[in-house]
Short mmCIF file of C-alpha atoms and ligand atoms in Angstrom, two decimals:
data_model
loop_
_atom_site.label_atom_id
_atom_site.label_comp_id
_atom_site.label_asym_id
_atom_site.label_seq_id
_atom_site.Cartn_x
_atom_site.Cartn_y
_atom_site.Cartn_z
CA MET A 1 0.00 0.00 0.00
CA ARG A 2 1.15 3.50 -0.80
CA ALA A 3 2.54 5.61 2.10
CA LEU A 4 0.79 8.88 2.92
CA LEU A 5 3.93 10.99 2.45
CA GLU A 6 6.57 9.85 -0.03
CA VAL A 7 9.86 11.73 -0.16
CA ARG A 8 12.15 10.77 -3.02
CA ASP A 9 15.75 11.82 -3.72
CA LEU A 10 15.31 15.24 -2.17
CA GLY A 11 18.27 17.55 -2.71
CA VAL A 12 18.74 21.15 -1.56
CA ARG A 13 21.62 23.40 -2.51
CA PHE A 14 22.30 26.90 -1.29
CA ARG A 15 24.63 29.33 -3.02
CA THR A 16 26.79 31.32 -0.59
CA ARG A 17 27.60 35.01 -1.07
CA GLY A 18 30.96 33.96 -2.45
CA GLY A 19 29.21 31.82 -5.08
CA ARG A 20 30.08 28.48 -3.48
CA ILE A 21 27.53 25.67 -3.42
CA LEU A 22 26.42 24.21 -0.10
CA ARG A 23 24.63 20.86 -0.36
CA ALA A 24 22.18 21.04 2.55
CA LEU A 25 20.31 17.85 1.60
CA ASP A 26 21.42 15.06 -0.68
CA GLY A 27 19.37 12.07 -1.85
CA ILE A 28 16.86 12.09 1.02
CA SER A 29 14.18 9.40 0.57
CA PHE A 30 11.67 8.04 3.07
CA ASP A 31 8.00 7.19 3.55
CA LEU A 32 5.65 8.30 6.31
CA ASP A 33 2.34 6.56 6.97
CA ALA A 34 -0.86 8.01 8.41
CA GLY A 35 -0.79 7.63 12.20
CA GLU A 36 2.98 7.19 12.21
CA THR A 37 5.69 9.31 13.85
CA LEU A 38 9.10 9.44 12.22
CA GLY A 39 11.79 10.92 14.45
CA VAL A 40 14.61 12.80 12.71
CA VAL A 41 17.85 13.17 14.68
CA GLY A 42 21.38 14.42 14.08
CA GLU A 43 23.75 17.15 15.22
CA SER A 44 22.94 20.75 14.37
CA GLY A 45 23.70 21.58 10.75
CA CYS A 46 22.84 18.07 9.53
CA GLY A 47 19.90 19.32 7.45
CA LYS A 48 16.97 18.49 9.77
CA SER A 49 15.44 21.97 9.67
CA THR A 50 16.06 22.32 5.93
CA LEU A 51 14.09 19.12 5.45
CA ALA A 52 11.21 20.58 7.50
CA ARG A 53 11.22 23.75 5.42
CA VAL A 54 11.20 21.88 2.13
CA LEU A 55 8.21 19.81 3.21
CA VAL A 56 6.13 22.90 4.08
CA GLY A 57 7.19 24.75 0.93
CA LEU A 58 9.47 27.35 2.52
CA VAL A 59 12.54 26.05 0.63
CA ARG A 60 12.56 24.84 -2.98
CA PRO A 61 14.40 21.58 -3.56
CA ALA A 62 17.03 21.44 -6.29
CA ALA A 63 16.17 17.79 -6.88
CA GLY A 64 13.57 15.20 -5.95
CA ARG A 65 10.03 15.62 -4.68
CA ALA A 66 7.57 15.01 -1.86
CA THR A 67 4.08 13.72 -2.61
CA LEU A 68 1.06 13.28 -0.39
CA ALA A 69 -1.14 10.32 -1.34
CA GLY A 70 0.52 10.49 -4.76
CA ASN A 71 -0.10 14.22 -5.37
CA PRO A 72 1.79 17.43 -4.67
CA PRO A 73 0.79 18.46 -1.11
CA ARG A 74 -1.47 21.50 -0.65
CA PRO A 75 -0.14 24.09 1.86
CA ARG A 76 -2.82 23.15 4.42
CA ASP A 77 -1.87 19.44 4.29
CA ILE A 78 1.52 19.84 5.98
CA GLN A 79 1.79 22.20 8.95
CA LEU A 80 4.91 23.20 10.85
CA VAL A 81 5.47 23.88 14.55
CA PHE A 82 8.68 25.81 15.27
CA GLN A 83 11.14 25.58 18.13
CA ASN A 84 10.70 28.93 19.86
CA PRO A 85 7.04 29.14 20.87
CA LEU A 86 7.04 32.82 21.88
CA ALA A 87 8.90 34.01 18.78
CA SER A 88 6.61 32.04 16.46
CA LEU A 89 3.44 33.82 17.70
CA ASP A 90 2.59 37.41 16.70
CA PRO A 91 2.82 39.40 19.98
CA ARG A 92 0.15 41.89 18.77
CA MET A 93 -2.51 39.24 18.28
CA THR A 94 -4.72 37.55 20.86
CA VAL A 95 -4.65 33.78 21.16
CA ALA A 96 -8.07 33.65 19.44
CA ARG A 97 -6.80 35.61 16.41
CA ILE A 98 -3.57 33.62 16.21
CA ILE A 99 -5.44 30.32 16.02
CA ALA A 100 -8.26 31.66 13.81
CA GLU A 101 -5.98 33.20 11.16
CA PRO A 102 -5.26 30.05 9.09
CA LEU A 103 -8.91 28.96 9.36
CA GLN A 104 -10.13 32.33 8.04
CA GLY A 105 -8.06 31.77 4.92
CA LEU A 106 -9.46 28.26 4.43
CA ALA A 107 -13.11 29.03 5.28
CA PRO A 108 -13.67 32.75 4.60
CA LYS A 109 -17.47 32.41 4.87
CA LEU A 110 -17.35 31.15 8.45
CA SER A 111 -19.23 33.61 10.74
CA ARG A 112 -17.32 35.31 13.57
CA ARG A 113 -19.33 33.31 16.09
CA ASP A 114 -18.66 29.95 14.41
CA LEU A 115 -14.99 30.85 14.05
CA ARG A 116 -14.75 31.57 17.78
CA VAL A 117 -16.52 28.30 18.61
CA ARG A 118 -14.08 26.34 16.43
CA VAL A 119 -11.09 28.14 17.97
CA ALA A 120 -12.36 27.56 21.52
CA ALA A 121 -12.84 23.84 20.77
CA MET A 122 -9.28 23.59 19.42
CA LEU A 123 -7.94 25.46 22.44
CA GLU A 124 -9.73 22.94 24.64
CA ARG A 125 -8.21 20.13 22.57
CA VAL A 126 -4.66 21.31 23.32
CA GLY A 127 -5.37 21.55 27.03
CA LEU A 128 -6.14 25.28 27.36
CA GLY A 129 -9.66 26.44 28.16
CA ASP A 130 -11.53 29.32 26.51
CA ALA A 131 -10.25 31.58 29.31
CA TYR A 132 -7.12 31.92 27.15
CA LEU A 133 -8.95 33.20 24.05
CA ASP A 134 -8.32 36.89 24.69
CA ARG A 135 -4.86 36.65 26.15
CA TYR A 136 -1.66 37.73 24.40
CA PRO A 137 1.43 35.54 23.94
CA HIS A 138 3.49 37.47 26.51
CA GLU A 139 0.90 36.50 29.15
CA LEU A 140 1.55 32.78 28.57
CA SER A 141 4.27 30.38 29.70
CA GLY A 142 6.53 28.64 27.14
CA GLY A 143 4.48 25.46 27.33
CA GLN A 144 1.20 27.37 26.89
CA CYS A 145 2.64 29.24 23.88
CA GLN A 146 3.61 25.91 22.30
CA ARG A 147 0.09 24.58 22.89
CA VAL A 148 -1.26 27.67 21.06
CA ALA A 149 1.23 27.10 18.21
CA LEU A 150 0.04 23.50 18.04
CA ALA A 151 -3.62 24.62 17.99
CA ARG A 152 -2.84 27.03 15.14
CA ALA A 153 -1.19 24.22 13.17
CA LEU A 154 -3.97 21.70 13.86
CA ILE A 155 -6.93 23.98 13.11
CA ALA A 156 -6.18 23.59 9.39
CA GLU A 157 -6.72 19.81 9.84
CA PRO A 158 -3.37 18.88 8.29
CA ARG A 159 -2.52 15.31 7.35
CA VAL A 160 1.14 15.75 8.31
CA LEU A 161 2.52 17.72 11.25
CA VAL A 162 6.19 18.69 11.14
CA CYS A 163 7.59 19.50 14.59
CA ASP A 164 10.95 21.23 14.14
CA GLU A 165 12.62 21.05 17.58
CA ALA A 166 9.15 21.93 18.87
CA VAL A 167 9.87 20.87 22.45
CA SER A 168 13.59 21.72 22.65
CA ALA A 169 13.11 25.10 24.33
CA LEU A 170 10.76 23.75 27.00
CA ASP A 171 11.43 22.40 30.50
CA VAL A 172 11.82 18.62 30.64
CA SER A 173 8.44 18.04 32.34
CA ILE A 174 6.62 20.30 29.83
CA ARG A 175 8.36 18.49 26.94
CA GLY A 176 6.74 15.25 28.05
CA GLN A 177 3.31 16.90 28.25
CA ILE A 178 3.55 18.36 24.73
CA VAL A 179 4.81 15.06 23.31
CA ASP A 180 1.93 13.20 24.97
CA LEU A 181 -0.48 15.79 23.57
CA ILE A 182 0.82 15.27 20.02
CA ALA A 183 0.60 11.50 20.44
CA GLY A 184 -3.00 11.85 21.71
CA VAL A 185 -4.03 13.99 18.72
CA GLN A 186 -2.36 11.45 16.45
CA ARG A 187 -4.29 8.53 17.94
CA GLU A 188 -7.59 10.37 17.40
CA SER A 189 -6.95 11.77 13.94
CA GLY A 190 -4.44 9.50 12.19
CA LEU A 191 -2.10 12.47 11.82
CA ALA A 192 1.36 11.63 10.46
CA VAL A 193 4.15 13.36 12.42
CA LEU A 194 7.72 14.19 11.46
CA PHE A 195 9.37 14.85 14.83
CA ILE A 196 12.70 16.64 14.48
CA ALA A 197 14.79 16.86 17.66
CA HIS A 198 18.29 16.65 19.03
CA ASP A 199 16.96 15.09 22.26
CA LEU A 200 17.25 11.37 21.56
CA ALA A 201 15.37 10.31 24.68
CA ILE A 202 12.25 12.32 23.85
CA THR A 203 12.46 11.21 20.20
CA ARG A 204 12.50 7.59 21.34
CA ARG A 205 9.40 8.20 23.44
CA ILE A 206 7.24 9.41 20.56
CA SER A 207 8.70 7.85 17.38
CA HIS A 208 7.70 4.63 15.66
CA ARG A 209 10.73 4.87 13.36
CA VAL A 210 13.83 7.06 13.47
CA LEU A 211 15.90 8.61 10.68
CA VAL A 212 19.50 9.58 11.50
CA MET A 213 21.04 12.40 9.42
CA TYR A 214 24.61 13.59 9.03
CA LEU A 215 25.80 16.38 6.74
CA GLY A 216 22.58 16.36 4.68
CA ARG A 217 22.42 12.59 4.15
CA ILE A 218 20.63 9.67 5.75
CA MET A 219 22.95 7.42 7.76
CA GLU A 220 20.38 5.04 9.18
CA LEU A 221 16.60 4.58 9.11
CA GLY A 222 14.83 1.97 11.16
CA ASP A 223 12.27 0.92 13.68
CA SER A 224 12.69 3.05 16.81
CA GLU A 225 13.12 0.31 19.42
CA SER A 226 15.46 -1.68 17.22
CA LEU A 227 17.57 1.37 16.30
CA TYR A 228 17.97 2.44 19.92
CA MET A 229 18.75 -1.06 21.15
CA HIS A 230 20.91 -2.16 18.19
CA PRO A 231 22.32 0.89 16.40
CA ARG A 232 24.01 -0.31 13.18
CA HIS A 233 25.69 2.80 11.84
CA PRO A 234 28.83 4.11 13.62
CA TYR A 235 27.28 7.60 13.73
CA THR A 236 24.07 6.33 15.35
CA ARG A 237 26.20 4.48 17.92
CA ALA A 238 28.19 7.63 18.63
CA LEU A 239 25.07 9.79 18.96
CA LEU A 240 23.52 7.36 21.42
CA ALA A 241 26.77 7.14 23.37
CA ALA A 242 26.53 10.88 23.98
CA VAL A 243 23.12 10.62 25.68
CA PRO A 244 23.42 10.97 29.48
CA ILE A 245 22.63 7.85 31.50
CA ALA A 246 21.71 7.89 35.15
CA ASP A 247 23.69 4.80 36.22
CA PRO A 248 27.37 5.76 36.89
CA VAL A 249 28.59 2.14 36.45
CA ARG A 250 26.99 1.85 33.00
CA ALA A 251 28.19 5.35 32.15
CA ARG A 252 31.82 4.31 32.78
CA THR A 253 31.67 1.23 30.56
CA ARG A 254 29.89 2.61 27.49
CA ARG A 255 31.70 3.50 24.27
CA ALA A 256 32.98 7.02 23.60
CA PRO A 257 30.72 9.53 21.86
CA VAL A 258 31.84 10.91 18.51
CA GLU A 259 34.61 13.48 18.85
CA GLY A 260 35.14 16.78 17.08
CA GLU A 261 32.80 18.80 14.92
CA PRO A 262 31.14 17.81 11.65
CA PRO A 263 33.08 19.05 8.59
CA SER A 264 31.80 22.08 6.70
CA PRO A 265 29.00 21.21 4.26
CA LEU A 266 30.85 23.47 1.80
CA THR A 267 33.69 20.95 1.71
CA PRO A 268 32.20 17.56 2.57
CA PRO A 269 34.59 14.60 2.69
CA SER A 270 34.73 12.35 -0.38
CA GLY A 271 33.05 8.96 -0.17
CA CYS A 272 31.33 8.54 3.20
CA VAL A 273 30.68 11.98 4.71
CA PHE A 274 31.17 10.53 8.20
CA ARG A 275 34.62 9.06 7.51
CA THR A 276 36.65 11.90 9.09
CA ARG A 277 35.11 11.05 12.48
CA CYS A 278 34.53 7.34 12.05
CA PRO A 279 36.78 4.92 14.00
CA TYR A 280 36.03 2.16 11.47
CA ALA A 281 36.99 4.06 8.29
CA ILE A 282 39.03 2.23 5.64
CA ALA A 283 40.36 3.29 2.25
CA ARG A 284 37.11 2.32 0.50
CA CYS A 285 35.21 4.82 2.69
CA ALA A 286 37.12 7.73 1.06
CA ALA A 287 36.60 6.42 -2.46
CA GLU A 288 32.99 5.28 -2.52
CA VAL A 289 29.74 6.82 -1.24
CA PRO A 290 27.96 4.12 0.82
CA LEU A 291 24.42 3.52 -0.44
CA LEU A 292 21.53 3.32 1.98
CA ARG A 293 20.84 -0.42 1.96
CA PRO A 294 18.88 -2.96 3.99
CA PHE A 295 20.82 -4.52 6.84
CA ASP A 296 19.40 -6.46 9.75
CA GLY A 297 15.92 -4.94 9.46
CA SER A 298 17.06 -1.31 9.04
CA LEU A 299 18.44 0.81 6.21
CA VAL A 300 22.11 1.65 6.78
CA ALA A 301 24.59 3.72 4.73
CA CYS A 302 27.86 2.06 5.75
CA HIS A 303 30.29 -0.14 3.81
CA ARG A 304 31.24 -2.01 6.98
CA ALA A 305 27.91 -2.51 8.75
CA GLU A 306 28.34 -6.32 8.76
CA ASP A 307 31.97 -6.17 10.04
CA ILE A 308 31.07 -3.71 12.78
CA ALA A 309 28.06 -5.72 13.95
CA ALA A 310 30.19 -8.89 14.04
CA ALA A 311 33.07 -7.21 15.88
CA ASP A 312 30.91 -5.42 18.43
CA PRO A 313 27.62 -7.30 18.78
CA ALA A 314 27.02 -5.89 22.25
CA ALA A 315 26.26 -2.44 20.85
CA ARG A 316 22.94 -2.29 22.56
CA LEU A 317 21.60 0.57 24.52
CA GLU A 318 19.99 -0.17 27.82
CA GLY A 319 17.22 1.86 29.36
CA GLY A 320 13.54 2.59 29.43
CA ARG A 321 11.32 4.39 26.95
CA SER A 322 11.41 7.72 28.72
CA GLY A 323 13.81 10.00 30.52
CA VAL A 324 17.49 9.49 30.05
CA LEU A 325 18.58 6.37 28.22
FE1 SF4 B 1 32.64 4.54 8.84
FE2 SF4 B 1 33.27 3.70 6.37
FE3 SF4 B 1 30.93 3.06 7.46
FE4 SF4 B 1 31.39 5.55 6.71
S1 SF4 B 1 31.27 3.78 5.37
S2 SF4 B 1 30.43 4.91 8.59
S3 SF4 B 1 33.55 5.76 7.23
S4 SF4 B 1 32.97 2.43 8.18
#
């Protein structure tokens, strides 16, 4: 059966002021089903936010395409929630106007009364009562602002919600509440969610599958539980090794996180883009780009996935589904 969202060979290039070409995304392909959450993780600068912006039409791809149920998506079909809740809301508008604005564009004949009823119902849905209708963003907490941003995104009844670091600026306890809220809306509506985050623990909590990006390319894509317990790509292993764990004994015995900074996307390494930081790199890694290929139930872009799994089969991550790993 066809996936709801199909992304194929997406490529984005930016030209710098000096005329150099920066490849922000390269050959990105994945599917997203209705009712599914795909987590997208990677260090900053890996292309996560560019991917979000392409999907909602804010950035034009240089190559590839995204289709929704086989057709080009309409703007209302894919909605975006940004990281900074206060900055993403117009400070001069009341909560009611902020949420109503996209609906007014979609249903211009809706009466003022019906509009307010719809907005109040959506506000209720995101856990804020109608007492918040006439408040301004500066009167709200960060978590309340993000609930309003979510209500504004959901009022258009999108089929895909893209959360670009949508909980990163919130306190840990509020993060959990917003993630649970998104999961609840998803269960009721069959919404597909692309959940972009650098917090691997919270991504694990909400995602059915996880996509790992590095320097604009996919390194690994697989079922969430399997990827967290048995990371196959050296970069996924390194990312997970950097997540804090509460147990000091386990913390002492785990492998080292990846060292150094990613190379500049203006001068990416030849072959495998991760090779300059990879402890398993061999000559072939500099000469040949590893294709994303099936391995052990996941898709992995690594020439040596089999060797690495055989040499270090205990690369499993312990821990529960929430909190630190
Ligand atoms: Fe490391 Fe080579 Fe695999 Fe890249 S292809 S992750 S450099 S072993």
